[in-house]
PDB file of C-alpha atoms and ligand atoms in Angstrom:
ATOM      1  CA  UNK U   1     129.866  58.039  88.046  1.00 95.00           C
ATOM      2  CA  UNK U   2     127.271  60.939  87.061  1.00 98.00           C
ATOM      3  CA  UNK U   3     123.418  60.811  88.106  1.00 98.00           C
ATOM      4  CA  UNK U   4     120.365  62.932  86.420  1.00 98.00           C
ATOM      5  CA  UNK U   5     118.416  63.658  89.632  1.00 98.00           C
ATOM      6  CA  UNK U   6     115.786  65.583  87.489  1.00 98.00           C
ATOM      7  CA  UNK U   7     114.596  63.776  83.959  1.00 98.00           C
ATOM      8  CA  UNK U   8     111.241  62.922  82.790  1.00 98.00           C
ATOM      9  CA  UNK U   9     111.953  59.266  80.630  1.00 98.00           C
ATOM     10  CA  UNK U  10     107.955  58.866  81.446  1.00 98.00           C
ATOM     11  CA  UNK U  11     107.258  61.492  79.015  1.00 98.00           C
ATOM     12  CA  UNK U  12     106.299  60.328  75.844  1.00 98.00           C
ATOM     13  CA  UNK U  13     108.904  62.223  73.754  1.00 98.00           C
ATOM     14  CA  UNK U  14     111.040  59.609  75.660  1.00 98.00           C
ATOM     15  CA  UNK U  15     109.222  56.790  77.019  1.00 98.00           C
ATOM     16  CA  UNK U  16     109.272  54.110  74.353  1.00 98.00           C
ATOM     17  CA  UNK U  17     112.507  54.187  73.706  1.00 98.00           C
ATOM     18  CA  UNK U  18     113.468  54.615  77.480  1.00 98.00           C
ATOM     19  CA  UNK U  19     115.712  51.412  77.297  1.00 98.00           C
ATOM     20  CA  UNK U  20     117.725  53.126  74.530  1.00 98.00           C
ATOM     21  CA  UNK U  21     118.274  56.589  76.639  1.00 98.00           C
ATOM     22  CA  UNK U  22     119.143  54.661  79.563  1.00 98.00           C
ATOM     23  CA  UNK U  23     121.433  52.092  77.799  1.00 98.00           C
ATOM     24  CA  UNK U  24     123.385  55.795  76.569  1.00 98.00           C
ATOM     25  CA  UNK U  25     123.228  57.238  79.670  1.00 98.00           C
ATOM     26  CA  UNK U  26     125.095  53.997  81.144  1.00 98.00           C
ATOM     27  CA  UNK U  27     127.444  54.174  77.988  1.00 98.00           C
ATOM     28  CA  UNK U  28     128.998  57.453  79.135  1.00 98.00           C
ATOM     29  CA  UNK U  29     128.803  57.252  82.803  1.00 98.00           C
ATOM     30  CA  UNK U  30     125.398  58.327  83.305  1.00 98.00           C
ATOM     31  CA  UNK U  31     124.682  56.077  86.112  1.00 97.00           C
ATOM     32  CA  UNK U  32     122.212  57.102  88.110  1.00 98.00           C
ATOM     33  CA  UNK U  33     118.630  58.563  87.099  1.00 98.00           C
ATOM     34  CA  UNK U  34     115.740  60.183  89.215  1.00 98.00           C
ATOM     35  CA  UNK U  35     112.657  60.232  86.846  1.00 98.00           C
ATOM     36  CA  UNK U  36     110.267  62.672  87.729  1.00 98.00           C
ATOM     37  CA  UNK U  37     106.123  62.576  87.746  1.00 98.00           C
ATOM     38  CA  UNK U  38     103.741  65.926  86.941  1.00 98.00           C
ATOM     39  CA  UNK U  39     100.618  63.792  87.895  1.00 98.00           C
ATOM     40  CA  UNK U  40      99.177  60.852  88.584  1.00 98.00           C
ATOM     41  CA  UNK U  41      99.630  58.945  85.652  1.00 98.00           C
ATOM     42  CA  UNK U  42     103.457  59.861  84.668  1.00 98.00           C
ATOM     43  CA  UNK U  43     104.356  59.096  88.325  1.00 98.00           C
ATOM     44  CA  UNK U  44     103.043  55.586  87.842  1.00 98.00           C
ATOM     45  CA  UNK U  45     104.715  55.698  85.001  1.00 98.00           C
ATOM     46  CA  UNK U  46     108.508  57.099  86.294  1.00 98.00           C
ATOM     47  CA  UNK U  47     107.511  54.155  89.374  1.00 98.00           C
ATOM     48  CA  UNK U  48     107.005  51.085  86.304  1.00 98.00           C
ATOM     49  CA  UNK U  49     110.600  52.115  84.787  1.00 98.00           C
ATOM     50  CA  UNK U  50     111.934  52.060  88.257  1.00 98.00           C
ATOM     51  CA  UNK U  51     110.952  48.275  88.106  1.00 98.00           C
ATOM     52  CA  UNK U  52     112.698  47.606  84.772  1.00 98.00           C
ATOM     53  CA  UNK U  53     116.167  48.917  85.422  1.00 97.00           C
ATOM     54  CA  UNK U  54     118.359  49.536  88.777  1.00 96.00           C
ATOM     55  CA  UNK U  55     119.954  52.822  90.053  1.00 97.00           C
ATOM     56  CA  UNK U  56     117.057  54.197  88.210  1.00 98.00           C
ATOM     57  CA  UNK U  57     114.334  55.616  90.638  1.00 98.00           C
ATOM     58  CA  UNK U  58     111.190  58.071  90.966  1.00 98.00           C
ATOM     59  CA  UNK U  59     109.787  61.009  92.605  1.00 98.00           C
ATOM     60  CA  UNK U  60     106.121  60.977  92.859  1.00 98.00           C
ATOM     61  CA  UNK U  61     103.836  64.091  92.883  1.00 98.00           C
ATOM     62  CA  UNK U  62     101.560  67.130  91.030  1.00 98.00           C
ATOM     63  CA  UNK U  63     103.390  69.538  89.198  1.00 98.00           C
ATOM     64  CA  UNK U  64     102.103  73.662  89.802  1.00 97.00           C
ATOM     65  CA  UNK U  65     100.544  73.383  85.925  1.00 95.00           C
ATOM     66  CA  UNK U  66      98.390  70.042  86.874  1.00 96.00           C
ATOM     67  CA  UNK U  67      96.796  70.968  89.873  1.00 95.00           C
ATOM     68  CA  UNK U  68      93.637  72.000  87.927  1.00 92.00           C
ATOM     69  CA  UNK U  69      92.006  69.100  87.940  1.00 88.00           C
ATOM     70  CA  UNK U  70      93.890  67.232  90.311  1.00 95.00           C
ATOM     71  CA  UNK U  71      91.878  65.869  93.576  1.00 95.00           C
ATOM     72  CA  UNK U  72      91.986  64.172  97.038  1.00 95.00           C
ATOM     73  CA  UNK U  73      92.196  60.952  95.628  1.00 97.00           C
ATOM     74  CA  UNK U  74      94.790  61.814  93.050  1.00 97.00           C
ATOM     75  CA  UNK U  75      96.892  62.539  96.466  1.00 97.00           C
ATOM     76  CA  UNK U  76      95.397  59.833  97.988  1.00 98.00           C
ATOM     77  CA  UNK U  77      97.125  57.389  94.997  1.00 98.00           C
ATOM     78  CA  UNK U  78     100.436  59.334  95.435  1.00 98.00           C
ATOM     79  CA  UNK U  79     100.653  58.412  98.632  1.00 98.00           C
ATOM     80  CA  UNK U  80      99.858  54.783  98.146  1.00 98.00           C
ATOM     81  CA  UNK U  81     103.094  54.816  95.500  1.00 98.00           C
ATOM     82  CA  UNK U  82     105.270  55.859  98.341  1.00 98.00           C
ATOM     83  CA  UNK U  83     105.151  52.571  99.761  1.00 98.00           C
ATOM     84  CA  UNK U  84     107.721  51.487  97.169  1.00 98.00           C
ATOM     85  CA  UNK U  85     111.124  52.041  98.132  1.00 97.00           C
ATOM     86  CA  UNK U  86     112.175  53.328  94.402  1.00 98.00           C
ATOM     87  CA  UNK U  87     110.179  56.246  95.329  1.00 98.00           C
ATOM     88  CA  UNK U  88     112.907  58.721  97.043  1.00 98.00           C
ATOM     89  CA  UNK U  89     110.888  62.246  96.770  1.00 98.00           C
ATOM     90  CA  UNK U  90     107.528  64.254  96.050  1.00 98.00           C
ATOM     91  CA  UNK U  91     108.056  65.783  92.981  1.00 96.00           C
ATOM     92  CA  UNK U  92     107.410  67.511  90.928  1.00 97.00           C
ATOM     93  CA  UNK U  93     105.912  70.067  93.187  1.00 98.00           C
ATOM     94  CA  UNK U  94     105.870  73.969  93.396  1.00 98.00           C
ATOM     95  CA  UNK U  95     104.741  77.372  91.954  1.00 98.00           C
ATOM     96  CA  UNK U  96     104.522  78.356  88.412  1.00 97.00           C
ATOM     97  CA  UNK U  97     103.192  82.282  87.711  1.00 97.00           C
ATOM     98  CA  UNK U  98     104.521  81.940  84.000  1.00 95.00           C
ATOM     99  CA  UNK U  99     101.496  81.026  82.304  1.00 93.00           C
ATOM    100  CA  UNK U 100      99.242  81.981  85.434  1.00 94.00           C
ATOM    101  CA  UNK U 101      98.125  85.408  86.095  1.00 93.00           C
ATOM    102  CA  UNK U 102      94.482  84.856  88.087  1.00 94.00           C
ATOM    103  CA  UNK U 103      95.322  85.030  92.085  1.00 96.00           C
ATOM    104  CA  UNK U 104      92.333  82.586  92.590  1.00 95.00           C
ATOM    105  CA  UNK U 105      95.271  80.085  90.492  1.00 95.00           C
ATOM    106  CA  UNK U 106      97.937  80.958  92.434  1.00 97.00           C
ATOM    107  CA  UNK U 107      96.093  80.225  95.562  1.00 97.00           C
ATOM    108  CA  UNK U 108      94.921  76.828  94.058  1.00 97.00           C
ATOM    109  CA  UNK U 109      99.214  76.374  92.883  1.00 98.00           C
ATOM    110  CA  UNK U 110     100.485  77.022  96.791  1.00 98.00           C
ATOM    111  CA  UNK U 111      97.401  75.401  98.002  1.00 98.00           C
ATOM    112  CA  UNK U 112      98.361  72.175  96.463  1.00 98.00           C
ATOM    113  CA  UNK U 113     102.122  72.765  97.464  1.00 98.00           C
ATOM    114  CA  UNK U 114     101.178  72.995 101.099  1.00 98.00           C
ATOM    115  CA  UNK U 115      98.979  69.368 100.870  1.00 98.00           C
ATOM    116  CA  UNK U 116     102.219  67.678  98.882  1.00 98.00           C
ATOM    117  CA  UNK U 117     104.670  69.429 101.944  1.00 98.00           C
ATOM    118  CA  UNK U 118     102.541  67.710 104.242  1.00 98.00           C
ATOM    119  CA  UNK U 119     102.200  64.371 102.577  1.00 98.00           C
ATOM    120  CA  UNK U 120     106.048  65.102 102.493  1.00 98.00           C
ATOM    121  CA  UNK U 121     106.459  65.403 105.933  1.00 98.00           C
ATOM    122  CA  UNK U 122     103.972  62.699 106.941  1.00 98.00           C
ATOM    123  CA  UNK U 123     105.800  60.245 105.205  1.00 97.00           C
ATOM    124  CA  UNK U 124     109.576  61.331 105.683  1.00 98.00           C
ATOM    125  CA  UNK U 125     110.541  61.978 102.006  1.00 98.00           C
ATOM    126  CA  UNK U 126     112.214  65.277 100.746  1.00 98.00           C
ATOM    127  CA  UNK U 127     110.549  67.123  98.039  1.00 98.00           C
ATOM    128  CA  UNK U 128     111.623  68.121  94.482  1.00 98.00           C
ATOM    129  CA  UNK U 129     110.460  71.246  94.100  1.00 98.00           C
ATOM    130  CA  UNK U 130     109.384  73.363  90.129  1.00 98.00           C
ATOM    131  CA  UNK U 131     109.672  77.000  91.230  1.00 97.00           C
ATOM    132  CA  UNK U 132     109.028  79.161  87.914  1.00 96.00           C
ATOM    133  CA  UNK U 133     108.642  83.084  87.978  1.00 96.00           C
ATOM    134  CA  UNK U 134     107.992  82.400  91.521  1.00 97.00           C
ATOM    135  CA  UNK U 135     111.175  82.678  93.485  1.00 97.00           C
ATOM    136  CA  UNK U 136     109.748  84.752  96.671  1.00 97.00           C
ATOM    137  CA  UNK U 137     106.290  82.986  97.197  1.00 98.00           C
ATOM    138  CA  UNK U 138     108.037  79.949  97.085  1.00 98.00           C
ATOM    139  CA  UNK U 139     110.649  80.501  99.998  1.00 98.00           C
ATOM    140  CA  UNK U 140     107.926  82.123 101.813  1.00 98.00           C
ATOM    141  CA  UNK U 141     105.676  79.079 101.753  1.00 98.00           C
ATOM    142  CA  UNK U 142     109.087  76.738 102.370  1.00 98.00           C
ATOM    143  CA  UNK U 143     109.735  78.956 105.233  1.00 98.00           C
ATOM    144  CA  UNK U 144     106.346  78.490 106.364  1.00 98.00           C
ATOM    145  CA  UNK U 145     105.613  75.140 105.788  1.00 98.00           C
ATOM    146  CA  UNK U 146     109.243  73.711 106.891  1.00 98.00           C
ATOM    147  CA  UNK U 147     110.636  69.980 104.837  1.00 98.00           C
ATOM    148  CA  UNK U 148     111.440  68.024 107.369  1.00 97.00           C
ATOM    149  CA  UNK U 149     113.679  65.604 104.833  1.00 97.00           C
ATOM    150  CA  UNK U 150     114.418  68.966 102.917  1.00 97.00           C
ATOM    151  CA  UNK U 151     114.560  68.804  99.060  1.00 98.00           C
ATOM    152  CA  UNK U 152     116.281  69.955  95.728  1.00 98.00           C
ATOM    153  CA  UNK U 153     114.846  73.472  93.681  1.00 98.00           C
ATOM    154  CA  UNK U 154     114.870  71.438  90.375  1.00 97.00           C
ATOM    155  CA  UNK U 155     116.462  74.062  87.667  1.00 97.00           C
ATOM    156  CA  UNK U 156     117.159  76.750  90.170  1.00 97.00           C
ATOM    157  CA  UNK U 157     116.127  79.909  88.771  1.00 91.00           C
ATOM    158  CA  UNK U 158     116.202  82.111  90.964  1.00 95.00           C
ATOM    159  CA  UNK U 159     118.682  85.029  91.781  1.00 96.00           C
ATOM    160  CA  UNK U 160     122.058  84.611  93.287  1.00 97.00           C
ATOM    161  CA  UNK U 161     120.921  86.577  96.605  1.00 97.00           C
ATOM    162  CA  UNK U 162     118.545  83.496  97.572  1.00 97.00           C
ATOM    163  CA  UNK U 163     121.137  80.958  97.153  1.00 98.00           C
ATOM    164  CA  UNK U 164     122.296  81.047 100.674  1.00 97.00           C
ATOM    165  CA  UNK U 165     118.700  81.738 101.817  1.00 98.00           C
ATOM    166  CA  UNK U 166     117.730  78.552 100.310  1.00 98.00           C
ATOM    167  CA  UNK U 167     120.393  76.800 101.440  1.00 98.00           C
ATOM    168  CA  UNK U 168     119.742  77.705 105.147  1.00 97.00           C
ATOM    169  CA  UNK U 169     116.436  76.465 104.550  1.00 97.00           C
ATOM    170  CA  UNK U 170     118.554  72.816 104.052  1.00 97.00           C
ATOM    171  CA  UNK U 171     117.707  73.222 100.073  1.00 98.00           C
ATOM    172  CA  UNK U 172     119.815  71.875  97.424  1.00 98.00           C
ATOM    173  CA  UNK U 173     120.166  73.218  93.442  1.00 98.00           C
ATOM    174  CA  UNK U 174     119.828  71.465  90.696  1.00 98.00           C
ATOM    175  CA  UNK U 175     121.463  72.675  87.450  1.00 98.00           C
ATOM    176  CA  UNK U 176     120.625  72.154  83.576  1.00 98.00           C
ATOM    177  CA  UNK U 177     121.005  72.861  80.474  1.00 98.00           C
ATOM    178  CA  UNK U 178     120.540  76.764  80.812  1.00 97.00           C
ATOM    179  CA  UNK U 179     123.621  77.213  82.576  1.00 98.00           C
ATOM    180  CA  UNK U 180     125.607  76.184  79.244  1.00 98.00           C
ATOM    181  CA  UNK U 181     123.677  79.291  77.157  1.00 97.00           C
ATOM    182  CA  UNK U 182     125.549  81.796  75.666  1.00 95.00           C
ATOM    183  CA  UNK U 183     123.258  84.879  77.656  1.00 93.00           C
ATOM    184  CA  UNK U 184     122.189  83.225  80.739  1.00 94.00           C
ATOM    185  CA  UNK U 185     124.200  84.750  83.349  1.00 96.00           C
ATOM    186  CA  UNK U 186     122.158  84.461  86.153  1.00 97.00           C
ATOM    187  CA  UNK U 187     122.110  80.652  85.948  1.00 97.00           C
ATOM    188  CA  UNK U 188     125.970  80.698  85.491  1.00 98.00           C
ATOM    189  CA  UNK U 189     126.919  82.953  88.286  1.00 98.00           C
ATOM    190  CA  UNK U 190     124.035  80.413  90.490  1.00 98.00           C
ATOM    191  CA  UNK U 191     126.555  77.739  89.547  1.00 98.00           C
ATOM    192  CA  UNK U 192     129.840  79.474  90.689  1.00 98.00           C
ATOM    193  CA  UNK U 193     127.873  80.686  94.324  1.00 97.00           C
ATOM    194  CA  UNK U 194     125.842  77.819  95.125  1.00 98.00           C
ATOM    195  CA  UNK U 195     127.971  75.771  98.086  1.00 98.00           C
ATOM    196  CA  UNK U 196     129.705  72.188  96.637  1.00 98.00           C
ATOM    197  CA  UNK U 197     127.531  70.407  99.488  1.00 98.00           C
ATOM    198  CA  UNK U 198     124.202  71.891  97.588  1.00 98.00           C
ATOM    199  CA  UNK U 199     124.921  71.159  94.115  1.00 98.00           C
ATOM    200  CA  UNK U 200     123.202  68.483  91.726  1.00 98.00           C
ATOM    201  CA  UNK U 201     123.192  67.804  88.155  1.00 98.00           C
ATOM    202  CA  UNK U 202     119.852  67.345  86.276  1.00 98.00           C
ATOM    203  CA  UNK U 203     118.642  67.588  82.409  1.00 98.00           C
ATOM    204  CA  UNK U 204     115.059  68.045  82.680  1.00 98.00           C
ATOM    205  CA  UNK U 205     114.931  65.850  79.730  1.00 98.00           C
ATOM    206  CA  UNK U 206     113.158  66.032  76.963  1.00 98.00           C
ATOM    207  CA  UNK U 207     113.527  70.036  77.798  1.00 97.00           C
ATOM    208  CA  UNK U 208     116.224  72.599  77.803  1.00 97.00           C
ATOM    209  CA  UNK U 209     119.123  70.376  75.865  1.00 98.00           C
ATOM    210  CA  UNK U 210     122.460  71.606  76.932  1.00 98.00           C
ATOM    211  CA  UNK U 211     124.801  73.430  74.017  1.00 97.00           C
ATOM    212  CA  UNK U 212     125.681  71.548  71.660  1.00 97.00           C
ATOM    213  CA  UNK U 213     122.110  69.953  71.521  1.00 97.00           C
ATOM    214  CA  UNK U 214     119.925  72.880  71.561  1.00 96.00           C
ATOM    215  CA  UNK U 215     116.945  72.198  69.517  1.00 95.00           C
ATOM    216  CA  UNK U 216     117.184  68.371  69.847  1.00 97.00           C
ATOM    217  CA  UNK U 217     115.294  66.158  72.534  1.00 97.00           C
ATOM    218  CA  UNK U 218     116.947  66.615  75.561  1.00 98.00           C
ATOM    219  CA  UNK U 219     118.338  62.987  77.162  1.00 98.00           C
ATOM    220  CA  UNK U 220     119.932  61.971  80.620  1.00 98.00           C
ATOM    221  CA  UNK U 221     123.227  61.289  78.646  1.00 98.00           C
ATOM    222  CA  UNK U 222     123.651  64.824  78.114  1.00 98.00           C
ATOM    223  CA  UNK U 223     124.599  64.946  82.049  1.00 98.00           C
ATOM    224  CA  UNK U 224     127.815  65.096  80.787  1.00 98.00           C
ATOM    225  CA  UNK U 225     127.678  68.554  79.166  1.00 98.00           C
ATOM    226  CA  UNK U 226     126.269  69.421  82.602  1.00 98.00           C
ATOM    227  CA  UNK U 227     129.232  68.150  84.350  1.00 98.00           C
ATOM    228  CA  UNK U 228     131.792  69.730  82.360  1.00 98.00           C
ATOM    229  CA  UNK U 229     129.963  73.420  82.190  1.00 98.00           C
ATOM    230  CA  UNK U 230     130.131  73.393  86.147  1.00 98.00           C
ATOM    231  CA  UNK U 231     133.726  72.356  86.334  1.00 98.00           C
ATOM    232  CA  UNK U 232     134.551  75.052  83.896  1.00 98.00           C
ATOM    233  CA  UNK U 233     132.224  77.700  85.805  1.00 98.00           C
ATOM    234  CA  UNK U 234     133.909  76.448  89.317  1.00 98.00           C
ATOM    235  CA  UNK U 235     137.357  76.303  87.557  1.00 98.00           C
ATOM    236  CA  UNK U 236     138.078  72.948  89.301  1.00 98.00           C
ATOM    237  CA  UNK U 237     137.947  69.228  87.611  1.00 97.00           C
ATOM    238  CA  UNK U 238     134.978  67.401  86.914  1.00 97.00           C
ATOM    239  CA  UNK U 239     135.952  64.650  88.866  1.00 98.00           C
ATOM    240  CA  UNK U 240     135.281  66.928  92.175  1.00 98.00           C
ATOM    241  CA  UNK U 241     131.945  68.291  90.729  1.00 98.00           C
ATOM    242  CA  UNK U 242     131.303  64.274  90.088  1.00 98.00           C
ATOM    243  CA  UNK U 243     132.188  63.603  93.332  1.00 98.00           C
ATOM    244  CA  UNK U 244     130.511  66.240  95.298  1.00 98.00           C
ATOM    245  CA  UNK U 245     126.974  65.600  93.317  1.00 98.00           C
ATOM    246  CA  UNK U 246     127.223  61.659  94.328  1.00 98.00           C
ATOM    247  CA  UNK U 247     127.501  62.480  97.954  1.00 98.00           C
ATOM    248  CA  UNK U 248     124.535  65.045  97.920  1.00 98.00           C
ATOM    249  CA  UNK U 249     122.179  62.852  95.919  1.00 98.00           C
ATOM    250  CA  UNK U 250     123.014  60.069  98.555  1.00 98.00           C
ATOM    251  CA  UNK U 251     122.937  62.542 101.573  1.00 98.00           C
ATOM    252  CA  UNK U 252     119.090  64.195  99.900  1.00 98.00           C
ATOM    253  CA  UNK U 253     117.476  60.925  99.078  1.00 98.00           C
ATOM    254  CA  UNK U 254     119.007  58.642 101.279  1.00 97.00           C
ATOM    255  CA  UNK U 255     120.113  56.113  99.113  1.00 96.00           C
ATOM    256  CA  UNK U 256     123.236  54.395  98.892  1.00 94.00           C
ATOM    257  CA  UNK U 257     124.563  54.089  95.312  1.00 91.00           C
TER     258      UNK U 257
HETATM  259 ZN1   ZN A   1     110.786  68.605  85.304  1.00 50.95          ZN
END
């Protein structure tokens, strides 16, 4: 069986025909979905299609690009969803310099990181982290601010050198459809470095479809493209890679599948 730890079905590209992603998923062995909040309102969301279909399950939390806006009570509500045992992680959570330039932003970004660590930490769920033209600030404040239940980098990527540094920070890597790109060598060589025991499969879906969907609305399905790029990158079977991403996902969110 394969698993998505990383999609976004409560984003409206997806959501209304959610029961017709997951239904394809299923179909080719796509078993397993984490659906992923950016705020308050998709995380309720990701937390309702948790209710209408099993093995399907939610990380709640603010992404880097929504904390502007975003207040104590927004956090407050998070919390309250954690009470429900289909919630397995904080996420979305993180830094995000792409589009953000002003250092007052930044500060706001890791601010906002540190109060979703501690909520985190207070609660005893790992964290699923967006780290985006951000690599160093963001093992700097993980270093800082320690996981206690540790947590995945969702679409690792950073460079090869911090794979291990990451990983001794108890960190995990998920991988998606960048890693099947023609120039992307970074994310490819990530994939043949990062240790088995670290390694999870995600689509970010609707974004970054794998080859041969590029320029389509990504969907968890597409796993399977994942799957197969890593076993050819790792020059091993798929089964293994299968394998290997099952036992993290259980070991990470502690959840038995
Ligand atoms: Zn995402």
């Amino acid at each position: 069986m394969m698993l998505d730890s990383h999609c976004h079905l409560n984003d409206d590209q997806l959501f209304g025909d959610r029961s017709q992603y997951i239904d394809e998923a299923r179909r080719r062995g796509v078993g397993v979905l984490l659906v992923v909040g950016w705020d308050v309102e998709s995380s309720k969301k990701a937390l309702q299609i948790t209710h209408e279909y099993t093995n399907v399950f939610a990380a709640v939390g603010i992404h880097p690009e929504n904390v502007d806006g975003a207040s104590v009570n927004d956090l407050k509500i998070i919390k309250e969803m954690t009470k429900d045992p289909n919630v397995l992680a904080i996420g979305e959570i993180g830094l995000d310099y792409h589009w953000v330039k002003e250092k007052s932003e930044r500060e706001r970004q890791k601010d906002w990181f540190i109060k979703q660590i501690d909520l985190a930490n207070e609660i005893g769920l790992p964290v699923s982290v967006h780290a985006r033209e951000a690599t160093q600030d963001t093992y700097d404040l993980l270093k800082a601010h320690p996981v206690r239940k540790s947590g995945v980098l969702h679409c690792y990527s950073g460079s090869t050198e911090m794979v291990p540094e990451f990983a001794k920070l108890g960190f995990y890597f998920g991988f998606d459809g960048p890693i099947t790109y023609k120039n992307s060598t970074i994310p490819k060589e990530n994939v043949r470095k990062c240790p088995l025991n670290r390694i999870l499969s995600e689509t970010d879906s609707p974004y970054l479809p794998p080859v041969p969907y590029r320029g389509q609305i990504n969907q968890p399905s597409h796993i399977v493209e994942i799957v197969k790029q890593m076993a050819f990158l790792r020059e091993t079977d798929s089964k293994i890679i299968e394998n290997a991403i099952l036992f993290n996902f259980e070991k990470l969110f502690h959840v038995e599948l």
